[in-house]
Coordinates of C-alpha atoms and ligand atoms in Angstrom, one line a residue:
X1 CA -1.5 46.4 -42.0
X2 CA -2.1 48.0 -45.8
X3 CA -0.7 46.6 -48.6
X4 CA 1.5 49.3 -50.4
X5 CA -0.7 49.5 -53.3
X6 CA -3.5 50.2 -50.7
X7 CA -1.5 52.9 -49.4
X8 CA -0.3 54.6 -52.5
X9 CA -4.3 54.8 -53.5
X10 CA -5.4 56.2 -50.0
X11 CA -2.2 58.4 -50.5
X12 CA -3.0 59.7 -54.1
X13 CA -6.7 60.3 -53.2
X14 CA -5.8 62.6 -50.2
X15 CA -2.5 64.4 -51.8
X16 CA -4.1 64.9 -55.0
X17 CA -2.1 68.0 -56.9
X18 CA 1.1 67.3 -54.7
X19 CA 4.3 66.4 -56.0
X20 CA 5.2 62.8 -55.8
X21 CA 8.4 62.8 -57.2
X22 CA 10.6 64.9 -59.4
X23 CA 14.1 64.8 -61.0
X24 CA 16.9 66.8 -61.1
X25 CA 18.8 66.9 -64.2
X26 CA 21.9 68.6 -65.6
X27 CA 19.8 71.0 -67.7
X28 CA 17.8 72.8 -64.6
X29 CA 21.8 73.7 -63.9
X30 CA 22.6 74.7 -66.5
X31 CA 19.4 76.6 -67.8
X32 CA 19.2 77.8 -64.3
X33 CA 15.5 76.3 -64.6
X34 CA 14.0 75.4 -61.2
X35 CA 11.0 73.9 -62.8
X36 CA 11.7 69.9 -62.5
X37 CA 10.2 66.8 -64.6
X38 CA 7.5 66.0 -61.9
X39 CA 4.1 64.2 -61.1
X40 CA 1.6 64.4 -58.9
X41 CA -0.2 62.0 -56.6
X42 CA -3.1 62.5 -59.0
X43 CA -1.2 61.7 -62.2
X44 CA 0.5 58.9 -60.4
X45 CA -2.7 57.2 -59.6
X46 CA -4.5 57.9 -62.8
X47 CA -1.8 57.2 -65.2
X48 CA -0.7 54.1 -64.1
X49 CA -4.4 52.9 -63.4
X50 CA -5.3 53.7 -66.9
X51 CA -1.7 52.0 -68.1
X52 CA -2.5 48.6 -66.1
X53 CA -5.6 48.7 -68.2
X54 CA -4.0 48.9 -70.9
X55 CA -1.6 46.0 -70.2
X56 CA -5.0 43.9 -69.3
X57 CA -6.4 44.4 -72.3
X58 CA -3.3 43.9 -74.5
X59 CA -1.2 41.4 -73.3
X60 CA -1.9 37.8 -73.0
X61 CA 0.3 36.5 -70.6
X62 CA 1.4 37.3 -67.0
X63 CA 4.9 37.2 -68.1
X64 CA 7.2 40.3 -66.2
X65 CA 7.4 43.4 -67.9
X66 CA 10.9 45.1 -68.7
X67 CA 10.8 49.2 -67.9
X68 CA 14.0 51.1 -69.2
X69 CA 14.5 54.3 -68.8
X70 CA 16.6 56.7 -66.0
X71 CA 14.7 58.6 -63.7
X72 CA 12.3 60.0 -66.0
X73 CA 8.8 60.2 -63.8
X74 CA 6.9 57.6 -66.5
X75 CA 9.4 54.9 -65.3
X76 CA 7.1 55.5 -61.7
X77 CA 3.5 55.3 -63.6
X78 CA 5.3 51.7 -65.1
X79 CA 5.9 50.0 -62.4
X80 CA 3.0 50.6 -60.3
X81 CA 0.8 50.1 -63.7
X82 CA 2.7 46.5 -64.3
X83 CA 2.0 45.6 -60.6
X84 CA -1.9 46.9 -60.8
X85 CA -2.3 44.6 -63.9
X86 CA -0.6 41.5 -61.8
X87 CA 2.8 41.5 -63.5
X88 CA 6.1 41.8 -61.7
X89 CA 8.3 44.9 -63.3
X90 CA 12.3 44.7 -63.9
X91 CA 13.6 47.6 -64.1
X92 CA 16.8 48.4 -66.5
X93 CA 19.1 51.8 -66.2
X94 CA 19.9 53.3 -69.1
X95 CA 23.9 52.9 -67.4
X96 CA 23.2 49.1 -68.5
X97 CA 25.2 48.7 -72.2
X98 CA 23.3 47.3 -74.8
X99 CA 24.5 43.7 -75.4
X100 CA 23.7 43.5 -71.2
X101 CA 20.0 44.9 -71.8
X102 CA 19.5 42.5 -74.4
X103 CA 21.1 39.9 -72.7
X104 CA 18.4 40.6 -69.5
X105 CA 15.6 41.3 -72.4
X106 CA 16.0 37.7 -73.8
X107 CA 16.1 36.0 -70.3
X108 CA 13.1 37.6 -69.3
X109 CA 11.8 37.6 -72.3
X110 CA 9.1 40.0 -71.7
X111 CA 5.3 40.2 -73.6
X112 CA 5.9 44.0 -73.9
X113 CA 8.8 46.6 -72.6
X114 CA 7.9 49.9 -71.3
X115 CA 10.9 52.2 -72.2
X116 CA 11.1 56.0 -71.3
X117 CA 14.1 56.6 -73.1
X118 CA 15.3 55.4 -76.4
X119 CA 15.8 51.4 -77.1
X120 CA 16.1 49.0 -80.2
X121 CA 14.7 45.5 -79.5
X122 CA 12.9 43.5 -81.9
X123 CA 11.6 40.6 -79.6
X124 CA 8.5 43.0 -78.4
X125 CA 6.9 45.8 -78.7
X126 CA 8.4 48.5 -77.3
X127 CA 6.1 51.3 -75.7
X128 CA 7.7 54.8 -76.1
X129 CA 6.8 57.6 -73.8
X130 CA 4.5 59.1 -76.4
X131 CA 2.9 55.9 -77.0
X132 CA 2.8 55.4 -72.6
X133 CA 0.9 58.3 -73.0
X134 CA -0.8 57.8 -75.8
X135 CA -2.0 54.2 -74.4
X136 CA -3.0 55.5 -70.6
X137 CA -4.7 58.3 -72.3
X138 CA -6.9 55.9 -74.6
X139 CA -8.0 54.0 -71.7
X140 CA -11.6 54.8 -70.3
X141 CA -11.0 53.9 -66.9
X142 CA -8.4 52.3 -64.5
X143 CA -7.9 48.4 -63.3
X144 CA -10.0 47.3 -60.1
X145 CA -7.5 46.6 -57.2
X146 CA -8.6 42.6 -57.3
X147 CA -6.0 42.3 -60.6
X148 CA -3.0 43.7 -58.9
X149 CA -0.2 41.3 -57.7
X150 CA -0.9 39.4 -54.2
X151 CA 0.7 38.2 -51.6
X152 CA 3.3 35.7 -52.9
X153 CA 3.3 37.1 -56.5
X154 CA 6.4 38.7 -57.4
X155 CA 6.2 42.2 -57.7
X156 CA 9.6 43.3 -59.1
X157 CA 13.0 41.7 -60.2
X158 CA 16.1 43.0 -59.7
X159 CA 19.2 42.1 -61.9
X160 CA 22.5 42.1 -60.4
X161 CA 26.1 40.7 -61.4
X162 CA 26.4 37.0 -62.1
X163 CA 29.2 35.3 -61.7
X164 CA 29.8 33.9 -64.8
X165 CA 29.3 37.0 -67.1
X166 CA 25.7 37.1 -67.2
X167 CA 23.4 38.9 -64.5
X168 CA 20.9 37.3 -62.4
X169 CA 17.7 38.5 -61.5
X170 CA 16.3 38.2 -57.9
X171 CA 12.5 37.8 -58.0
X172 CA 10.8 39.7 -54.7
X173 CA 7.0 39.3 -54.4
X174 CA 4.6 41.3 -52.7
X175 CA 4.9 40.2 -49.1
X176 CA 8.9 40.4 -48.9
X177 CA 8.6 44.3 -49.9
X178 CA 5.5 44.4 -47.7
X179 CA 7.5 42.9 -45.0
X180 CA 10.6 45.4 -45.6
X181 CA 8.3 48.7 -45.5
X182 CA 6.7 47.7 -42.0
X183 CA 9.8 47.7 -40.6
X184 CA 11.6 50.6 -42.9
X185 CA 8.7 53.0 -41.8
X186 CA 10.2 52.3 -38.0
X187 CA 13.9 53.4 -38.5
X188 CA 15.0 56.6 -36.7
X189 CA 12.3 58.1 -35.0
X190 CA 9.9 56.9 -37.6
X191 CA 8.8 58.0 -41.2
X192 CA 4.8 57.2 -40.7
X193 CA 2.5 59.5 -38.2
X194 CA 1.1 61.6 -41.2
X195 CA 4.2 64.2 -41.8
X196 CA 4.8 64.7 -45.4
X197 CA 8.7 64.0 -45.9
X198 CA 11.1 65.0 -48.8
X199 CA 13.2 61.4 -49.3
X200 CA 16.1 61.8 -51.7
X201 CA 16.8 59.3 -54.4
X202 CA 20.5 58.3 -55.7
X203 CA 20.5 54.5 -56.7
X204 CA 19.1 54.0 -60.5
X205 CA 15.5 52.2 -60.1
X206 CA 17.9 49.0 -61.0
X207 CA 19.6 48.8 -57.8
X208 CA 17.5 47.4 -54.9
X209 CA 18.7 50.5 -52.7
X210 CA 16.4 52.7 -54.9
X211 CA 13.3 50.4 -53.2
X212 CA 14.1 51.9 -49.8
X213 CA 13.7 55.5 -50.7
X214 CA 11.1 54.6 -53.4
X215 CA 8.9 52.3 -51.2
X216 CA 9.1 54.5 -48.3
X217 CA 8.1 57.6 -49.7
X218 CA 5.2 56.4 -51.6
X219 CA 4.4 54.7 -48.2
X220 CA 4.8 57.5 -46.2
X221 CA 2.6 60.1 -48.6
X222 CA 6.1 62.1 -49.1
X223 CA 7.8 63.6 -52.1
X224 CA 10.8 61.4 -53.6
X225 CA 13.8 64.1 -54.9
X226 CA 15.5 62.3 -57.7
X227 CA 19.4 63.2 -58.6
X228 CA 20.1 62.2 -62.3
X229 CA 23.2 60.2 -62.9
X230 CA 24.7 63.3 -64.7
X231 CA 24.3 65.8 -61.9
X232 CA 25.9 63.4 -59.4
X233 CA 28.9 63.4 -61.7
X234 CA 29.4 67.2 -61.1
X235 CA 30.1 68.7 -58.1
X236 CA 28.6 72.1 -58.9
X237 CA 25.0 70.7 -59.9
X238 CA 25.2 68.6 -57.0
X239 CA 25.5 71.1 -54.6
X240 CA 22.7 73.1 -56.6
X241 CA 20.6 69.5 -56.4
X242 CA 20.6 69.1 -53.1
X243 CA 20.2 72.9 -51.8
X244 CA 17.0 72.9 -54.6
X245 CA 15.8 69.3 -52.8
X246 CA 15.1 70.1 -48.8
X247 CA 15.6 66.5 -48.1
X248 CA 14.8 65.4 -45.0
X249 CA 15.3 61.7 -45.3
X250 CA 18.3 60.7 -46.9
X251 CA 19.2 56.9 -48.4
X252 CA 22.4 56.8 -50.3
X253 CA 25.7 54.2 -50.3
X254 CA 28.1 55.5 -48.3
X255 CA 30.5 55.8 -51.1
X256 CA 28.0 58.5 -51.7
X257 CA 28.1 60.8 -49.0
X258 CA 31.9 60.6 -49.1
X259 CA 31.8 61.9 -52.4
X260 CA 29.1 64.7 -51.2
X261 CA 31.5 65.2 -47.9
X262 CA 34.8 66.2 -50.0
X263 CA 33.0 69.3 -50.7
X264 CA 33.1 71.8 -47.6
X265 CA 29.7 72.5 -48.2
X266 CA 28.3 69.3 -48.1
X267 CA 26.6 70.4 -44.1
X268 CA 23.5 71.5 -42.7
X269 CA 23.2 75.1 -44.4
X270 CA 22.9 73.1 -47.2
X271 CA 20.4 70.6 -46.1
X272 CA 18.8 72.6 -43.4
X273 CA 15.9 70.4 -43.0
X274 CA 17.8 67.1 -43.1
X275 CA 16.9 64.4 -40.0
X276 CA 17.4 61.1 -41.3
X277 CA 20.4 59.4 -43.1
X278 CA 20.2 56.1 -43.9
X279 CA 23.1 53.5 -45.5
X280 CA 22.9 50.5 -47.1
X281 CA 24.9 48.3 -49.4
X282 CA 28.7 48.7 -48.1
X283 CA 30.7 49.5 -45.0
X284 CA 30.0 52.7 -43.4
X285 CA 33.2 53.5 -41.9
X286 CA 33.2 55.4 -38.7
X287 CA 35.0 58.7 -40.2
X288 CA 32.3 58.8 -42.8
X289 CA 29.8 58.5 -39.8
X290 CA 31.8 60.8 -38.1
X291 CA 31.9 63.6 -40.3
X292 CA 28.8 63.3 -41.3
X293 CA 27.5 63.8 -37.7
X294 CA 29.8 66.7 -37.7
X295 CA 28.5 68.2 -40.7
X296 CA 25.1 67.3 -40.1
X297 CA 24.7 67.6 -36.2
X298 CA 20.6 67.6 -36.0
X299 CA 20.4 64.5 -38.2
X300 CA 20.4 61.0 -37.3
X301 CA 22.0 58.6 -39.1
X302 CA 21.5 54.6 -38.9
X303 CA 23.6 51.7 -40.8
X304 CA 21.1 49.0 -42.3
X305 CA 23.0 45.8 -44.1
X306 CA 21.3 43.3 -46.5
X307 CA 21.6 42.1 -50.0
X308 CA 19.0 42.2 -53.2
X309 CA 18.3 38.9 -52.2
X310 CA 16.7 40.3 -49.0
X311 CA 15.0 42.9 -50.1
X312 CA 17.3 45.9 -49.6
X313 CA 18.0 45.5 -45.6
X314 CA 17.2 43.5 -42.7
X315 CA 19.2 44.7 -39.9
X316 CA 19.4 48.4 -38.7
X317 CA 21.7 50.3 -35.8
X318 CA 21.5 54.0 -35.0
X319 CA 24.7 55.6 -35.2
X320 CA 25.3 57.1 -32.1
X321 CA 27.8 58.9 -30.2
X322 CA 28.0 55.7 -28.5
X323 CA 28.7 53.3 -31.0
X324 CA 30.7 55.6 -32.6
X325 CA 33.4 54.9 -29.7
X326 CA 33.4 51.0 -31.4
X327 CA 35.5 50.4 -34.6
X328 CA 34.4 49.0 -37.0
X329 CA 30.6 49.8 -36.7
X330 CA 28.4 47.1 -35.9
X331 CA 25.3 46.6 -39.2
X332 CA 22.7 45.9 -36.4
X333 CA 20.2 43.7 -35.5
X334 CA 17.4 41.5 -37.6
X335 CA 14.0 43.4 -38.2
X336 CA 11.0 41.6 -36.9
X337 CA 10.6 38.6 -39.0
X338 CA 14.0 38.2 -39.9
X339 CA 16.7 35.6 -38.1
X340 CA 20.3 35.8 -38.9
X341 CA 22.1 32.8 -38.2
X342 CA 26.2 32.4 -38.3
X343 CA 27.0 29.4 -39.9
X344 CA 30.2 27.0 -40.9
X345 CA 30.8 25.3 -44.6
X346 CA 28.8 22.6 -43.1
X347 CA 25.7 24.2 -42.3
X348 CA 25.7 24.1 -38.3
X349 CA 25.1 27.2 -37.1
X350 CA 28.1 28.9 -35.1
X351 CA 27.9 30.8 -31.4
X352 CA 28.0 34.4 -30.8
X353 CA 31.5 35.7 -31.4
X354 CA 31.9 33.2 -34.3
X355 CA 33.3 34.0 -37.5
X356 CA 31.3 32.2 -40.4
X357 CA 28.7 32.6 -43.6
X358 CA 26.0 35.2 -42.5
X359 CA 22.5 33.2 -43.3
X360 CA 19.6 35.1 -43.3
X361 CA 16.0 33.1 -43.0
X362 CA 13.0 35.6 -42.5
X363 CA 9.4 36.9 -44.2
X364 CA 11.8 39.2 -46.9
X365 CA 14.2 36.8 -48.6
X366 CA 13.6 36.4 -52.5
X367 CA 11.4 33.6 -53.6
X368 CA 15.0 32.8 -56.2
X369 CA 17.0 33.8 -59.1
X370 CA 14.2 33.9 -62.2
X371 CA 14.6 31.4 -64.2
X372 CA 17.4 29.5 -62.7
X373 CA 16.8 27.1 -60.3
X374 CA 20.2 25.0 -60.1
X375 CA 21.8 28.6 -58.4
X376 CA 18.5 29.1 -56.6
X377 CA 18.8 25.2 -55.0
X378 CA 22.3 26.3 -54.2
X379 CA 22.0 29.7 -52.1
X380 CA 18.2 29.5 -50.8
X381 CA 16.5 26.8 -48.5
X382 CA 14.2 26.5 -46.0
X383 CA 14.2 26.7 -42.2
X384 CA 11.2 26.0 -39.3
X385 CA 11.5 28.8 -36.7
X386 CA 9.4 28.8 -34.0
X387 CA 7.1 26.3 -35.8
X388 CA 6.8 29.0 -39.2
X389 CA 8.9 27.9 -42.2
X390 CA 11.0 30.8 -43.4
X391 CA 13.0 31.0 -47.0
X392 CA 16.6 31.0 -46.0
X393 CA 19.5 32.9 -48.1
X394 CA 23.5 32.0 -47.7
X395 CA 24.6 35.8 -48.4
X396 CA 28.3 34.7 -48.9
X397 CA 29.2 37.3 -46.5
X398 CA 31.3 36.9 -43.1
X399 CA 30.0 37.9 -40.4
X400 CA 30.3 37.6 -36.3
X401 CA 27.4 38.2 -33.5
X402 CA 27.9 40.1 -30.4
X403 CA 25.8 41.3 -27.6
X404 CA 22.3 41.3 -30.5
X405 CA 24.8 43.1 -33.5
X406 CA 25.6 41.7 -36.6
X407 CA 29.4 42.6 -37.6
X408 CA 30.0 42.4 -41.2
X409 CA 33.4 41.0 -41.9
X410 CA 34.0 40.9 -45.7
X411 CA 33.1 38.4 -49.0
X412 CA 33.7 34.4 -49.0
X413 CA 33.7 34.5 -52.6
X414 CA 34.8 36.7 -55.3
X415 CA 31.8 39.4 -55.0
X416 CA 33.1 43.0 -54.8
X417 CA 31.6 46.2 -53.8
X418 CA 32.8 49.1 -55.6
X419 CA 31.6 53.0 -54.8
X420 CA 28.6 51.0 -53.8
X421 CA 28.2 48.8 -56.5
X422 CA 27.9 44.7 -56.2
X423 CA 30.4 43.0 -59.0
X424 CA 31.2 39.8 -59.1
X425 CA 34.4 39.5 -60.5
X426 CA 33.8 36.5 -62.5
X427 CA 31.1 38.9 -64.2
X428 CA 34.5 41.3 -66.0
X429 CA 36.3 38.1 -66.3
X430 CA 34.0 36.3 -68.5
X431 CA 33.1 39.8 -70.3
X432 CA 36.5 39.9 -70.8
X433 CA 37.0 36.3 -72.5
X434 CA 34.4 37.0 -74.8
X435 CA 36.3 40.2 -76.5
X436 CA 39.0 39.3 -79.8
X437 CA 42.4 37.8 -78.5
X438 CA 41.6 37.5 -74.8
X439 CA 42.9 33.9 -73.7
X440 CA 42.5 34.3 -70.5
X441 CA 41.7 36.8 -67.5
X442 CA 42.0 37.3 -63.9
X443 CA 40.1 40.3 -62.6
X444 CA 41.5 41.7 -58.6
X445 CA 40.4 44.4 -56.2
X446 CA 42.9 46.9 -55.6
X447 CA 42.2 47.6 -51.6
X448 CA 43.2 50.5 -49.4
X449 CA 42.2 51.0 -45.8
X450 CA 39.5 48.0 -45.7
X451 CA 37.6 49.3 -49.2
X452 CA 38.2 48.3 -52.8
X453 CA 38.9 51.2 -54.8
X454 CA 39.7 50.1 -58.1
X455 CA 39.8 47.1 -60.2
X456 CA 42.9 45.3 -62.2
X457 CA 43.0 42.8 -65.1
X458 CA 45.4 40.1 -65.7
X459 CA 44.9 39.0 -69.3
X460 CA 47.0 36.7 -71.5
X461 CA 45.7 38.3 -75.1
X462 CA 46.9 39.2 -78.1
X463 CA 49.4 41.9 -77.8
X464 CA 50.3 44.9 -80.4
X465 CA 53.9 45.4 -78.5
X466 CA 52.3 49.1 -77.2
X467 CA 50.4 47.6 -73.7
X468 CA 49.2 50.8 -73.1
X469 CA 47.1 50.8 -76.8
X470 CA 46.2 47.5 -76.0
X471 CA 44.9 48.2 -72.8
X472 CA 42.3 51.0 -74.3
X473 CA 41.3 48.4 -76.8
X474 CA 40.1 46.7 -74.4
X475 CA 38.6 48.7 -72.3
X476 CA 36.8 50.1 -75.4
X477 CA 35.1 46.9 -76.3
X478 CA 34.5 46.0 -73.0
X479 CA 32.5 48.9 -72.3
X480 CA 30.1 47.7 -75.0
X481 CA 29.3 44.7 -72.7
X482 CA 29.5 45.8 -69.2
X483 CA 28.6 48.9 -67.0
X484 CA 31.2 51.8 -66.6
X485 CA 31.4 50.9 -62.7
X486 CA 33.1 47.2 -63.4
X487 CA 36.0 48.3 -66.0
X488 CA 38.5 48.0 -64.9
X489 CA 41.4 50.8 -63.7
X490 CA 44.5 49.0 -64.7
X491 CA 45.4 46.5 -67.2
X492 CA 48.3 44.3 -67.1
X493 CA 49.1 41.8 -70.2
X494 CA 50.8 38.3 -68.9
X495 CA 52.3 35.4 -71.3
X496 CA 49.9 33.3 -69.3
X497 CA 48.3 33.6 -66.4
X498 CA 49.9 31.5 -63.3
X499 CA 47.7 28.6 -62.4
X500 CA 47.6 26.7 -59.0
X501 CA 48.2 22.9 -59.1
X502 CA 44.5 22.1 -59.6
X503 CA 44.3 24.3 -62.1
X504 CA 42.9 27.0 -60.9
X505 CA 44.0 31.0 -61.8
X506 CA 46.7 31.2 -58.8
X507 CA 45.2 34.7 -57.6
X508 CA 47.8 34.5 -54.8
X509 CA 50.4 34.8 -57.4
X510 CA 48.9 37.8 -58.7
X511 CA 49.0 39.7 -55.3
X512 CA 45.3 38.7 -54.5
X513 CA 43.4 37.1 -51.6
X514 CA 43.3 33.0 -52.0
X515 CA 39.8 32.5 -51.6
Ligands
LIG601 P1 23.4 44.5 -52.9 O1 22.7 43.2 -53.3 O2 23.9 45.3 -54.1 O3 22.6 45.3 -52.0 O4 24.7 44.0 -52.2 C1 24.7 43.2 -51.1 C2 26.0 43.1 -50.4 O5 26.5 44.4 -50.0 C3 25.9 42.3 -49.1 O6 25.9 40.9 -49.4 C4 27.2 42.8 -48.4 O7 28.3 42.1 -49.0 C5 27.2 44.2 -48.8 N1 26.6 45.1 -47.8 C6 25.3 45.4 -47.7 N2 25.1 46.3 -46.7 C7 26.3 46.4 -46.0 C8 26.7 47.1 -44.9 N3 25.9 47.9 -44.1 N4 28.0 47.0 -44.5 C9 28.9 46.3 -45.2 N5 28.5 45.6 -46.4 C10 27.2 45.6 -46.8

């Protein structure tokens, strides 16, 4: 089996001038311009040989590096050059507010940050893209494979919400993501056997979805399509996107496709060459699934379920006819390696057609939370299976097996997913305490038919008399501290906020679930 940097190097030395990846953003709609931001195979390898040189020679410690941008083609040549020179990346959308970058900045607290689009920080020196280029270019040669990251090292870390205002970041090393592309390069009929595939990309590099289409293209020697954060807000250049992309393999939230699938022309004139559609990171409900197969008849389309802390998926199911007779859809069964177990609050693991805490133990869970090992001790552990001792990870999900499937059945805790994005809710709520007059707040999902579709906040603050002029305050000054996707819809201002007798928000009161 190769290593992935093994792979991209055998890849880049026989693709050469090929396209690697390229972006679509708002301007080639507007300007009509078909000529995308791209790379090569060749750039790809040289660039980010040449960078991890650079990174050798200049920095002192092994410390992770930070790489901020959206999209842009250098943000590739980063990571791989941070991994070639033995340093885990974390990447950082440019969606991410300030005070939240810095916030991740100082925990990681990074020797240098790699940044493809504007940034102030004054704790390191921050590499432009000139001086990205400027520094690969100066280097005479690129770093010898024996300095790239190994085996356990971690290659990248992801940040996602924390529930007490602050993200988390999940540390993956080399062998988890090794472990997740051996088994992603089997779903559908296969992505491997030499053919060169278009893969589209719709997660920012800062959501762990992004890995599957990233890691699987640069596996597979294909060409990753890139839709800018700006496009996907407009129908129009969407449409144009896609038509321009000739994806074949597809990886998107489902949240996603129903956005693309509100369009009538969201089908296979479109995407003529599409045969692969794969979801990950919230329930695909079986009328998405069906009209997608309707819209998409040739294509196949499979449902894969995992969190961050897995290393995008572990369990996969083909979305058949078939299954499609079942509601709700089954998320699948484990990937080689990989043992889900359905457990009580105890611990003791549960019989098939059990509810309880889906427990995932297997070759792909995260090493830990960097830098915080009192949450790590409490969500990962250990287990002996079959005399091999795997990490372990308590997802907070509940779940039931049947018959080999895993059925997802909802959060334990207060962890949301909204148009495909994880929020805890205790992240707004403690974003929210920290703004001028806020005594107290209570953030709920707003659900219809089985998905959250919008958030509200209870908040005993400081009122003007106008709630409606206090509400935008907020929301103004809360947008400087959290992404766009967690503020919330609605805002409702309370005297206080009703408590339950231990002294706990009464979310019940406040039309919520009790958990
Ligand atoms: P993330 O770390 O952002 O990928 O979010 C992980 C969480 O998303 C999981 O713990 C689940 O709650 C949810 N999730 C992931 N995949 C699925 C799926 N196929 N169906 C339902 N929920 C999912």
């Amino acid at each position: 089996m190769k290593t992935i940097l093994e792979k991209i190097r055998e890849n880049a030395a026989a693709l050469g001038e090929q396209t690697v990846y390229s972006v679509y953003y708002m301007n080639n709609y507007a300007g009509g311009g078909r000529e995308f931001p791209h790379l090569t195979w060749k750039e790809l390898d040289e660039y980010s040989g040449k960078l991890a040189a650079y990174l050798h020679r200049t920095c002192r410690t092994k410390t992770p590096v930070v790489v901020y941008g959206h999209k842009d083609p250098w943000m590739l040549v980063c990571f791989l050059a941070c991994v070639r020179s033995g340093r885990a990346y974390c990447p950082v959308d440019t969606s991410v507010p300030p005070a939240r970058v810095r916030a991740i900045l100082e925990d990681v607290s990074p020797e240098t940050v790699l940044a493809t689009e504007p940034l102030e920080y004054s704790g390191a020196p921050v590499l432009d893209k000139a001086a990205l280029l400027a520094a690969a270019e100066g280097e005479p040669g690129q770093l010898g494979p024996e300095h790239a990251v190994s085996g356990e090292d971690t290659f990248y870390i992801i940040f996602t919400s924390g529930s007490t205002g602050t993200p988390k970041g999940v540390q993956i090393t080399r062998n988890c993501l090794d472990c997740f592309i051996q088994w992603g390069i089997t779903l559908g009929r296969g992505l491997d056997g030499g053919r060169r595939r278009v893969f589209l990309n719709q997660a920012p590099f800062s959501f762990d979805l992004s890995v599957m289409d990233l890691y699987l293209s640069l596996y597979t020697g294909g060409h990753l399509f890139a839709l800018s954060r700006e496009v996907q807000g407009d129908m129009g250049a969407l449409l144009d996107a896609l038509s321009c992309s000739g994806a074949e393999v597809w990886v998107s939230t489902p949240s996603f496709a129903d956005l693309c699938l509100s369009d009538k022309k969201f089908r296979e004139e479109l995407l003529p060459r599409l045969e692969l559609l794969l979801f990950c990171g919230e329930t695909l409900t079986n009328r998405t699934a069906e009209r997608l197969a309707a819209a998409f008849p040739r294509a196949e389309t499979v449902n894969t379920y995992g969190p961050t802390e897995s290393t995008v998926a572990v369990t996969q199911v083909r979305v058949t006819p078939e299954l499609l007779r079942q509601s709700p859809l089954p998320v699948g069964a484990e990937k080689p390696g990989t043992w889900i177990f359905i457990q009580d609050a105890q611990g003791n693991d549960l019989p098939d057609g059990e509810v309880g805490e889906i427990v995932i133990a297997g070759d792909s869970v995260s090493t830990g939370y960097w830098k915080k090992p009192e949450l790590t001790g409490r969500v990962f552990g250990s287990r002996s299976i079959g005399g091999t001792v795997y990490r372990t990870y308590r997802t907070g999900d509940a779940g039931t097996k049947r018959g080999g499937q895993l059925y997802y059945q909802g959060r334990m805790d207060f962890q949301v997913k909204l148009h495909g994005y994880r929020i805890e809710l205790g992240d707004v709520e403690g974003n929210l305490l920290k703004l001028d007059g806020v005594r107290a707040a209570a953030v709920l999902p707003v659900e219809r038919d089985g998905k959250v579709r919008s958030l509200t906040a209870y908040v005993a603050a400081e009122r003007s008399g106008d709630d409606f002029a206090d509400g935008q305050r907020l929301r103004a000054a809360l947008k400087a501290l959290v992404p766009d996707y967690m503020i919330p819809k609605k805002f409702v201002f309370l005297d206080r906020l009703p408590m339950t007798g231990n002294g706990k928000v009464d979310r019940k009161a406040l039309g919520g679930s009790g958990k």
